[in-house]
XYZ file of C-alpha atoms in Angstrom:
669
model
C -28.343 -11.818 -12.610
C -31.000 -11.465 -9.915
C -29.964 -9.573 -6.784
C -30.735 -12.613 -4.630
C -28.361 -14.697 -6.682
C -25.714 -12.026 -6.483
C -26.160 -11.730 -2.724
C -26.023 -15.493 -2.283
C -23.001 -15.740 -4.515
C -21.321 -12.757 -2.834
C -22.037 -14.134 0.655
C -20.825 -17.632 -0.218
C -17.762 -16.265 -1.992
C -17.022 -14.005 0.968
C -17.255 -16.922 3.406
C -14.968 -19.056 1.240
C -12.534 -16.179 0.795
C -12.513 -15.387 4.533
C -11.825 -19.031 5.442
C -9.151 -19.288 2.763
C -7.629 -15.945 3.765
C -7.665 -16.983 7.431
C -5.763 -20.151 6.659
C -3.267 -18.287 4.508
C -2.881 -15.534 7.108
C -2.249 -18.086 9.832
C 0.361 -19.718 7.642
C 1.931 -16.332 6.945
C 2.059 -15.539 10.671
C 3.949 -18.780 11.345
C 6.207 -18.142 8.361
C 6.907 -14.567 9.520
C 7.666 -15.804 13.027
C 10.288 -18.107 11.530
C 11.744 -15.240 9.469
C 11.954 -13.047 12.579
C 13.576 -15.825 14.579
C 16.212 -16.338 11.895
C 16.883 -12.583 11.726
C 17.238 -12.360 15.512
C 19.551 -15.372 15.556
C 21.664 -13.600 12.939
C 21.653 -10.503 15.161
C 22.920 -12.512 18.128
C 25.793 -14.061 16.181
C 26.770 -10.762 14.546
C 26.758 -8.882 17.858
C 28.842 -11.587 19.533
C 31.533 -11.524 16.845
C 31.398 -7.722 16.546
C 32.066 -7.371 20.291
C 35.038 -9.689 20.000
C 36.441 -7.660 17.100
C 35.999 -4.361 18.956
C 37.718 -5.628 22.091
C 40.535 -7.232 20.091
C 41.262 -3.807 18.558
C 41.261 -2.148 21.970
C 43.315 -4.894 23.568
C 46.034 -4.395 20.928
C 46.044 -0.678 21.709
C 46.441 -1.375 25.442
C 49.295 -3.747 24.692
C 50.928 -1.049 22.542
C 50.725 1.419 25.429
C 52.456 -1.046 27.793
C 55.048 -2.017 25.214
C 55.992 1.582 24.400
C 56.313 2.419 28.099
C 58.903 -0.359 28.500
C 61.146 0.708 25.593
C 64.665 1.819 26.596
C 64.433 5.117 24.704
C 61.261 6.040 26.593
C 62.614 4.936 29.972
C 65.915 6.786 29.385
C 64.090 10.021 28.602
C 61.916 9.667 31.688
C 64.984 9.092 33.840
C 67.126 11.775 32.127
C 65.114 14.210 29.951
C 68.102 15.461 27.977
C 67.970 16.645 24.364
C 69.773 13.494 23.197
C 67.370 11.184 25.042
C 64.406 13.217 23.795
C 65.594 12.846 20.182
C 66.003 9.051 20.665
C 62.491 8.745 22.119
C 61.022 10.905 19.335
C 62.676 8.669 16.732
C 61.253 5.570 18.427
C 57.756 7.035 18.601
C 57.935 8.247 14.963
C 58.853 4.719 13.841
C 55.997 3.334 15.935
C 53.556 5.814 14.376
C 54.709 4.947 10.845
C 54.643 1.191 11.410
C 51.315 0.931 13.224
C 49.501 3.763 11.459
C 46.641 3.614 13.941
C 47.679 6.420 16.285
C 46.943 10.001 15.291
C 49.188 11.306 18.067
C 51.671 9.762 20.510
C 52.563 12.120 23.344
C 54.507 12.359 26.543
C 52.834 14.751 29.005
C 54.519 15.819 32.223
C 52.871 15.831 35.636
C 51.824 19.468 35.167
C 49.747 18.524 32.096
C 52.131 20.071 29.529
C 53.098 18.257 26.335
C 56.822 17.521 26.318
C 56.861 15.382 23.172
C 54.183 14.977 20.540
C 54.346 12.849 17.412
C 51.767 13.660 14.739
C 50.967 10.847 12.342
C 51.101 11.300 8.574
C 51.228 8.359 6.130
C 54.926 7.512 5.826
C 55.951 10.894 7.246
C 55.153 11.055 10.951
C 56.993 13.846 12.703
C 57.654 15.439 16.058
C 56.108 18.873 16.458
C 58.243 21.818 17.435
C 58.529 22.954 21.036
C 56.557 26.097 20.169
C 53.600 23.988 18.965
C 53.338 21.933 22.157
C 50.170 22.627 24.134
C 48.973 22.769 27.715
C 46.579 19.845 28.128
C 46.106 20.110 31.875
C 42.443 21.034 31.428
C 41.587 17.994 29.287
C 39.605 15.302 31.081
C 41.838 12.408 30.027
C 44.940 14.153 31.437
C 43.185 14.784 34.736
C 42.118 11.130 34.894
C 45.621 9.977 33.938
C 47.288 11.981 36.696
C 45.273 9.955 39.223
C 46.744 6.666 37.960
C 49.393 4.642 39.649
C 52.551 3.709 37.771
C 51.767 1.005 35.208
C 48.038 1.646 35.123
C 46.213 2.491 31.896
C 43.186 4.766 31.535
C 40.898 4.137 28.540
C 38.973 7.319 27.637
C 35.528 7.680 26.114
C 35.351 7.649 22.321
C 34.875 11.195 21.008
C 36.128 13.612 18.341
C 39.646 14.991 18.497
C 39.990 18.551 19.817
C 42.881 20.838 18.883
C 43.337 24.324 20.334
C 39.932 24.067 21.983
C 38.121 23.331 18.658
C 36.828 20.092 17.198
C 39.168 19.057 14.415
C 37.708 18.846 10.909
C 37.284 16.601 9.085
C 36.066 14.779 12.173
C 38.480 12.341 13.756
C 36.985 9.747 16.136
C 39.635 9.189 18.800
C 40.010 6.882 21.785
C 42.818 7.938 24.139
C 44.957 5.479 26.105
C 46.807 7.082 29.004
C 49.540 5.146 30.838
C 51.332 6.433 33.922
C 55.093 6.019 33.500
C 57.353 5.859 36.510
C 60.936 6.957 37.000
C 63.765 4.696 38.093
C 62.447 4.631 41.618
C 58.891 3.775 40.673
C 57.512 7.230 41.269
C 55.085 8.813 38.746
C 57.075 10.729 36.115
C 54.627 11.481 33.285
C 51.899 10.228 31.028
C 52.230 8.325 27.767
C 49.128 9.225 25.715
C 48.139 7.376 22.529
C 45.369 8.897 20.399
C 43.905 5.786 18.832
C 42.271 6.503 15.445
C 38.923 4.782 15.870
C 37.678 5.463 12.337
C 38.960 2.116 11.068
C 37.452 0.338 14.057
C 34.064 1.954 13.387
C 34.241 1.242 9.648
C 35.094 -2.403 10.299
C 32.215 -2.619 12.767
C 29.805 -1.217 10.170
C 31.156 -3.493 7.405
C 30.762 -6.526 9.673
C 26.974 -6.362 9.268
C 25.210 -7.246 5.999
C 23.249 -4.647 4.034
C 19.915 -5.915 5.384
C 20.900 -4.950 8.951
C 21.572 -1.474 10.315
C 24.541 -1.520 12.664
C 24.664 1.197 15.344
C 26.925 1.963 18.283
C 26.091 4.146 21.302
C 27.868 5.436 24.372
C 26.494 5.069 27.887
C 24.306 8.178 27.588
C 22.580 6.960 24.453
C 24.445 9.219 22.009
C 25.356 7.800 18.618
C 28.952 6.838 17.994
C 27.823 5.150 14.785
C 24.469 5.560 13.048
C 22.987 4.942 9.607
C 22.282 8.675 9.479
C 25.612 10.456 9.768
C 24.018 13.659 11.046
C 23.023 11.786 14.251
C 26.627 10.912 15.166
C 28.609 12.869 17.817
C 25.573 15.062 18.470
C 26.552 15.856 22.073
C 29.770 17.455 20.789
C 28.198 19.174 17.773
C 25.522 21.152 19.603
C 22.608 18.770 18.978
C 22.023 17.052 22.336
C 18.482 16.027 21.390
C 19.627 13.384 18.909
C 19.682 10.346 21.176
C 18.295 6.846 21.224
C 15.833 7.857 23.938
C 14.408 10.568 21.666
C 14.200 8.232 18.661
C 12.882 5.064 20.349
C 11.897 5.677 24.003
C 10.666 2.107 24.540
C 13.917 0.688 23.207
C 15.927 2.996 25.468
C 13.918 1.932 28.545
C 14.483 -1.712 27.702
C 18.183 -1.127 27.149
C 18.493 0.531 30.580
C 16.793 -2.421 32.230
C 18.704 -5.251 30.535
C 22.307 -5.595 29.284
C 21.215 -7.753 26.357
C 17.856 -8.041 24.654
C 15.734 -8.247 21.559
C 12.387 -6.684 20.735
C 10.058 -5.761 17.914
C 8.908 -2.150 17.412
C 6.569 -1.153 14.594
C 7.408 -4.394 12.748
C 11.159 -3.631 12.928
C 13.477 -6.017 14.806
C 16.064 -4.716 17.292
C 18.847 -6.538 19.133
C 21.247 -4.907 21.559
C 24.193 -5.718 23.774
C 25.503 -3.315 26.398
C 29.082 -4.064 27.468
C 32.131 -2.608 29.159
C 34.691 -2.032 26.417
C 37.587 -2.555 28.810
C 36.260 -5.761 30.353
C 38.349 -8.088 28.204
C 37.880 -10.954 30.620
C 34.242 -11.380 29.665
C 34.729 -10.524 26.012
C 37.956 -12.376 25.141
C 39.935 -15.386 26.229
C 42.672 -13.078 27.544
C 40.601 -12.863 30.688
C 43.227 -11.900 33.272
C 45.042 -9.314 31.157
C 43.194 -6.247 32.372
C 43.784 -7.233 35.972
C 47.431 -8.190 35.561
C 48.254 -5.095 33.505
C 46.355 -2.619 35.667
C 43.779 -1.395 33.139
C 41.438 1.274 34.577
C 37.918 1.415 33.181
C 36.219 4.733 32.555
C 32.999 3.898 34.359
C 31.247 6.931 32.860
C 31.870 6.375 29.194
C 33.552 3.027 28.741
C 30.205 1.244 28.498
C 29.065 0.949 24.882
C 25.921 -0.458 23.390
C 25.902 -2.365 20.129
C 22.527 -2.083 18.406
C 21.316 -3.676 15.212
C 18.010 -2.944 13.470
C 16.359 -4.878 10.670
C 13.375 -3.214 9.046
C 10.302 -5.173 8.104
C 11.067 -4.922 4.396
C 14.513 -6.441 5.057
C 13.623 -9.365 7.291
C 10.798 -10.164 4.868
C 13.099 -9.894 1.846
C 13.138 -13.165 0.000
C 9.949 -14.352 1.684
C 7.997 -16.881 -0.315
C 4.815 -14.820 -0.330
C 6.652 -11.911 -1.965
C 7.568 -13.968 -5.003
C 5.637 -13.123 -8.136
C 4.879 -16.740 -8.856
C 3.418 -17.187 -5.378
C 1.256 -14.092 -5.779
C 0.067 -15.479 -9.108
C -0.674 -18.785 -7.395
C -2.747 -17.044 -4.693
C -4.607 -15.023 -7.303
C -5.340 -18.215 -9.194
C -6.434 -19.948 -6.008
C -8.917 -17.222 -5.131
C -10.052 -16.990 -8.731
C -10.643 -20.728 -8.833
C -12.606 -20.554 -5.575
C -14.671 -17.689 -6.955
C -15.348 -19.540 -10.205
C -16.360 -22.668 -8.320
C -18.782 -20.718 -6.121
C -20.148 -18.941 -9.162
C -20.690 -22.187 -11.023
C -22.514 -23.824 -8.118
C -24.756 -20.853 -7.365
C -25.449 -20.128 -11.031
C -26.387 -23.682 -11.840
C -28.862 -23.750 -8.975
C -30.457 -20.410 -9.692
C -30.317 -20.330 -13.469
C -33.777 -21.728 -14.143
C -35.462 -19.633 -11.459
C -33.679 -16.531 -12.728
C -34.788 -17.199 -16.278
C -38.448 -17.298 -15.230
C -38.148 -14.083 -13.252
C -36.094 -12.251 -15.883
C -38.994 -11.333 -18.103
C -41.002 -9.860 -15.229
C -38.021 -7.991 -13.927
C -36.888 -6.527 -17.225
C -39.351 -3.661 -17.309
C -38.709 -2.799 -13.678
C -34.963 -2.880 -14.302
C -35.230 -0.455 -17.194
C -37.355 1.883 -15.102
C -34.937 1.626 -12.196
C -31.993 2.188 -14.505
C -33.581 5.344 -15.849
C -34.688 6.650 -12.471
C -31.506 5.878 -10.505
C -28.878 6.406 -13.156
C -25.804 8.251 -11.869
C -26.333 10.950 -14.511
C -29.436 12.931 -15.395
C -31.990 11.826 -17.990
C -34.790 13.876 -19.537
C -37.436 12.886 -22.087
C -38.995 15.553 -24.296
C -41.945 15.708 -26.686
C -41.829 17.079 -30.228
C -42.456 20.643 -29.029
C -39.680 20.416 -26.438
C -42.008 19.917 -23.448
C -40.395 17.772 -20.751
C -42.388 14.586 -20.210
C -40.102 12.742 -17.781
C -36.948 13.288 -15.725
C -34.938 11.066 -13.398
C -33.817 11.634 -9.825
C -30.242 12.628 -10.721
C -31.407 15.576 -12.862
C -33.785 16.742 -10.133
C -30.891 16.577 -7.638
C -28.705 18.538 -10.045
C -31.229 21.364 -10.400
C -32.937 21.319 -6.991
C -36.447 20.919 -8.455
C -39.246 18.529 -7.579
C -40.696 16.352 -10.322
C -44.021 18.222 -10.407
C -42.144 21.499 -10.969
C -40.794 20.278 -14.319
C -42.749 17.414 -15.898
C -45.417 18.671 -18.325
C -44.695 22.249 -17.165
C -41.340 23.310 -18.576
C -39.589 22.987 -21.896
C -35.961 22.035 -22.058
C -35.141 25.570 -23.175
C -36.582 26.890 -19.887
C -33.762 25.179 -17.987
C -31.000 26.984 -19.902
C -29.685 30.512 -19.370
C -29.841 33.283 -21.945
C -26.257 32.716 -23.056
C -27.079 29.154 -24.156
C -29.592 30.072 -26.884
C -27.331 28.822 -29.636
C -26.909 25.565 -27.743
C -30.717 25.270 -27.445
C -31.157 25.620 -31.196
C -28.388 23.105 -31.886
C -29.825 20.620 -29.377
C -33.358 20.838 -30.769
C -31.930 20.523 -34.266
C -30.155 17.307 -33.289
C -33.376 15.916 -31.801
C -35.380 16.811 -34.891
C -32.837 15.282 -37.263
C -32.405 12.075 -35.287
C -28.656 12.616 -35.004
C -26.817 11.449 -31.898
C -24.698 14.406 -30.829
C -23.260 15.999 -27.712
C -23.767 19.597 -26.630
C -22.301 21.582 -23.768
C -24.654 23.960 -21.942
C -25.237 25.871 -18.705
C -28.435 24.932 -16.863
C -30.083 27.247 -14.352
C -30.748 25.624 -10.978
C -33.759 26.484 -8.880
C -31.581 28.598 -6.552
C -30.224 30.577 -9.507
C -26.825 28.912 -9.703
C -25.372 27.807 -13.041
C -24.522 24.150 -13.673
C -22.292 23.210 -16.603
C -23.461 19.947 -18.191
C -22.765 17.751 -21.189
C -25.948 16.758 -23.055
C -26.011 13.663 -25.275
C -29.185 13.525 -27.381
C -30.962 10.791 -29.313
C -34.486 10.628 -30.709
C -37.112 8.410 -32.281
C -38.593 9.740 -35.495
C -41.923 8.940 -37.128
C -42.136 7.301 -40.569
C -42.417 10.847 -41.894
C -39.099 11.804 -40.226
C -40.755 13.981 -37.623
C -39.784 13.934 -33.969
C -41.920 11.649 -31.844
C -39.896 11.498 -28.630
C -36.449 12.745 -27.700
C -34.068 11.520 -25.034
C -31.230 13.484 -23.511
C -28.646 12.381 -20.972
C -27.313 15.176 -18.757
C -23.900 14.765 -17.103
C -22.634 17.260 -14.531
C -19.220 18.476 -15.716
C -19.130 21.614 -13.567
C -16.048 20.309 -11.753
C -14.360 19.660 -15.092
C -15.342 23.152 -16.255
C -14.024 24.609 -13.018
C -10.783 22.685 -13.476
C -10.488 23.931 -17.046
C -10.959 27.493 -15.830
C -8.459 26.848 -13.044
C -5.905 25.446 -15.497
C -6.456 28.401 -17.761
C -5.908 30.693 -14.784
C -2.745 28.785 -13.812
C -1.405 29.363 -17.288
C -1.598 33.103 -16.688
C -1.234 33.452 -12.919
C 1.546 32.834 -10.435
C 0.344 29.977 -8.220
C 1.679 31.444 -4.961
C 0.735 35.130 -5.167
C -2.060 35.111 -7.753
C -0.225 37.793 -9.727
C 0.287 37.716 -13.471
C 3.108 35.421 -14.516
C 5.688 36.229 -17.172
C 3.527 34.901 -19.977
C 0.459 36.873 -18.953
C 2.584 39.936 -18.247
C 3.951 39.870 -21.810
C 0.404 39.680 -23.193
C -0.883 42.539 -20.993
C 2.208 44.638 -21.631
C 1.906 44.170 -25.397
C -1.695 45.391 -25.361
C -0.744 48.341 -23.139
C 2.138 49.372 -25.407
C -0.166 49.375 -28.427
C -2.614 51.637 -26.596
C 0.097 54.007 -25.398
C 1.541 54.207 -28.919
C -1.834 55.395 -30.177
C -2.227 57.920 -27.348
C 1.403 59.071 -27.244
C 1.699 58.597 -23.462
C 4.780 57.425 -21.488
C 5.342 54.002 -19.921
C 7.367 53.394 -16.747
C 8.691 50.053 -15.503
C 9.650 49.120 -11.933
C 11.922 46.146 -11.185
C 11.488 45.110 -7.539
C 13.498 42.583 -5.548
C 13.398 41.592 -1.845
C 16.642 42.340 -0.024
C 18.419 39.358 1.553
C 15.482 37.067 0.782
C 17.688 33.994 1.068
C 18.389 34.950 4.673
C 14.617 35.022 5.340
C 14.244 31.480 3.949
C 17.307 30.218 5.825
C 16.202 31.690 9.161
C 12.427 31.251 9.116
C 11.927 28.518 6.512
C 10.484 28.519 3.002
C 6.898 28.602 4.258
C 7.641 31.910 5.976
C 9.337 33.126 2.794
C 6.165 32.290 0.856
C 4.142 34.359 3.345
C 6.468 37.318 2.741
C 5.964 36.993 -1.038
C 2.175 36.852 -0.668
C 2.032 39.813 1.715
C 4.273 41.821 -0.613
C 1.907 41.092 -3.502
C -1.136 42.155 -1.446
C 0.509 45.393 -0.312
C 1.587 46.306 -3.840
C -1.865 45.552 -5.275
C -3.407 47.781 -2.616
C -1.096 50.702 -3.403
C -1.091 50.442 -7.199
C -3.753 51.719 -9.576
C -6.200 49.422 -11.286
C -4.533 50.168 -14.632
C -1.043 49.247 -13.389
C 0.325 45.802 -14.242
C 1.972 43.832 -11.402
C 3.674 40.506 -12.162
C 5.964 38.025 -10.473
C 8.819 36.923 -12.718
C 10.032 34.248 -10.306
C 11.618 33.892 -6.863
C 11.597 37.285 -5.132
C 11.598 39.261 -8.424
C 8.559 41.406 -9.292
C 7.878 43.814 -12.166
C 5.391 46.709 -12.316
C 4.292 48.559 -15.459
C 2.895 52.059 -14.861
C 1.028 53.275 -17.981
C 0.798 57.072 -18.419
C 3.506 57.623 -15.764
C 6.713 59.552 -16.441
C 10.033 59.041 -14.639
C 9.203 61.378 -11.730
C 5.832 59.727 -11.160
C 7.438 56.301 -11.365
C 10.042 57.326 -8.804
C 7.334 58.554 -6.401
C 5.362 55.324 -6.814
C 8.480 53.250 -6.225
C 9.347 55.212 -3.082
C 5.808 54.774 -1.794
C 6.029 51.014 -2.352
C 9.485 50.765 -0.782
C 8.439 52.705 2.325
C 5.132 50.848 2.733
C 6.811 47.439 2.517
C 9.590 48.442 4.937
C 6.991 49.601 7.483
C 4.761 46.539 7.228
C 6.350 43.411 8.713
C 4.893 39.961 8.104
C 3.589 38.303 11.271
C 3.883 34.503 11.355
C 1.396 32.209 13.087
C 3.984 31.828 15.865
C 3.683 35.580 16.519
C 7.175 36.305 15.233
C 7.435 39.322 12.905
C 9.594 39.328 9.766
C 10.850 42.792 8.800
C 12.076 43.055 5.237
C 12.944 45.690 2.662
C 13.024 45.899 -1.109
C 15.229 47.525 -3.710
C 13.558 49.029 -6.793
C 14.858 50.059 -10.190
C 12.863 52.558 -12.303
C 13.077 53.089 -16.061
C 10.848 55.143 -18.393
C 10.154 55.470 -22.101
C 8.196 58.588 -23.077
C 6.829 56.941 -26.250
C 6.970 53.144 -25.880
C 7.402 50.825 -28.816
C 6.658 47.105 -28.967
C 10.202 45.996 -29.780
C 11.706 48.282 -27.091
C 9.818 46.769 -24.156
C 12.564 44.199 -23.319
C 15.121 47.029 -23.277
C 12.909 49.055 -20.935
C 12.728 46.095 -18.548
C 16.466 45.559 -18.826
C 17.146 49.210 -17.911
C 14.854 48.906 -14.884
C 16.654 45.707 -13.895
C 20.058 47.409 -14.174
C 18.787 50.259 -12.011
C 17.622 47.626 -9.496
C 21.098 46.139 -9.299
C 22.576 49.599 -8.744
C 20.136 49.968 -5.850
C 21.373 46.633 -4.497
C 25.014 47.609 -4.855
C 24.474 51.015 -3.250
C 23.152 49.580 -0.017
C 19.659 48.089 -0.672
C 16.325 49.391 0.651
C 16.378 52.184 -1.894
C 15.164 53.247 -5.321
C 17.406 53.920 -8.304
C 16.100 55.528 -11.497
C 17.583 55.351 -14.956
C 17.015 56.907 -18.355
C 17.749 54.070 -20.797
C 20.384 55.516 -23.102
C 19.693 52.820 -25.671
C 16.127 54.115 -26.202
C 15.593 57.347 -28.163
C 14.502 60.130 -25.768
C 12.618 62.808 -27.730
C 15.268 63.001 -30.402
C 18.318 62.898 -28.100
C 20.119 60.275 -25.969
C 20.488 60.623 -22.189
C 23.025 58.875 -20.002
C 21.760 56.633 -17.220
C 21.364 58.449 -13.933
C 20.692 57.261 -10.434
């Protein structure tokens, strides 16, 4: 079809498509806004009910603390701390621990901060710890806060991980501590009742409250994760990773959260909703509004403020959207196709007659343009091989001007000396009229070689002689380079460029055959980097790769051109030393070991990696093809002796399993 028709059709189709796409996009924007609104409404409801659940859990714990403090066994022990009263209180607290199951520890701590009674929870078998196991907790923050309470007041600690003997307990135990000041018979402070509330169930219930499409998170007042969809982000301030905070992950969200107690926003197409609240403010969260006041609950103003955060990714709030349905996509495709067909029909009908009249005039010009501007090269040759025409692509390939080639050069003049057989085959195909393909190397004007694929066809005279030949020329130099690269990859280690195991076996086989004819010895070195895993763990695998590459370069520099160096994998390298006996092999190995130990690898950061190698040496004075694996095995065993004897050393071995000039020798090191 004429270019004008195509342009008109393309322009009209584009206009129709743009208008149609604009309407659809506007509809999608409104639809997406509705989806976001529904997701945010779900967030609001979920956060409201989640807050209620959290505070109901904590309110029950506060009530437990008050109830336990009022029990006769507890009050009797406080008034008269005798052994009998202590046993009665321990029995009461053990029963409480077994029945409730939500307190990891229930303790009575005296006014000096020492544990007097501690009940450790175990399913169905809670027990009181021995007097020797009781600890001094005077330095713990919740004890210090509790000692400032008045009788009857409760202190609610921050949520953190339980610490025993100064160490974080593993597996991790999220704990919220409730501390109640207990008074004696005269109302004076007598000690602290401390309940270690196991918050794992609370956190699990909070997470389970949200559907799979929403990510539920919980943070403390400093923006650290109490609950996160990535477990490694949780409790980071206690686990030595203070940088894992909300402010580091989403600074804009953190700023908004600091400015408002409740809010919603969209970041990078993800939806976020948050609510910041005081966990001990039951009056605002529950209908038991006056409880905290009447029961003397003390808020921890530093850590008692939590933030509930929920995130819904774009893929989740869009899940189930109409425009993601396959049938809707098919409908849109059909709609655009129908619009395109309609435009095509209208434009074609109008231009068909005018195009038909112009087609005949344009045909010759089209053929000429096709030849001249084809994406591959074309050349036309006469019967004697003289080039009579070329197109622009071939001239660009070779760097010639048209006048340099046409009626001046034969096709054979463009090929190098190594392509003579190809020249004869190509001219034979032209002369016979056969359509065949030939691969050849053309010589560019600047002397470079260009690998091409030539497809030939010809027109013969009635007497079957060549009248004119045509040849398409396609640049396949990149394909040829890739083939050579793939061939090289089959024989070379991709990281170091050394021979791989396959290529090593081929080279070694040829070398053994030569040495058999000459009667010369063959020595093998097995080389391994000491503590290479530690290098990867400390500096990263990229640094480890640099060490491997530098080792390969150093070894290549020190070895002879006839030596064979290969990487068998990981940090394991093998060297074959033709015409080298055991003493020479030992000297070469020592030279390699010392050179590598004295040449650290400097990273781009400027940090230097010092490393050493261990080397095993084995020799066969008259190698045989089937004994090569045994030679390598002996070198490998010597390597492991070097490892076991302290590393950064060379061990030599005479393989006892190989005949040694008519006698057997024991391995030595």
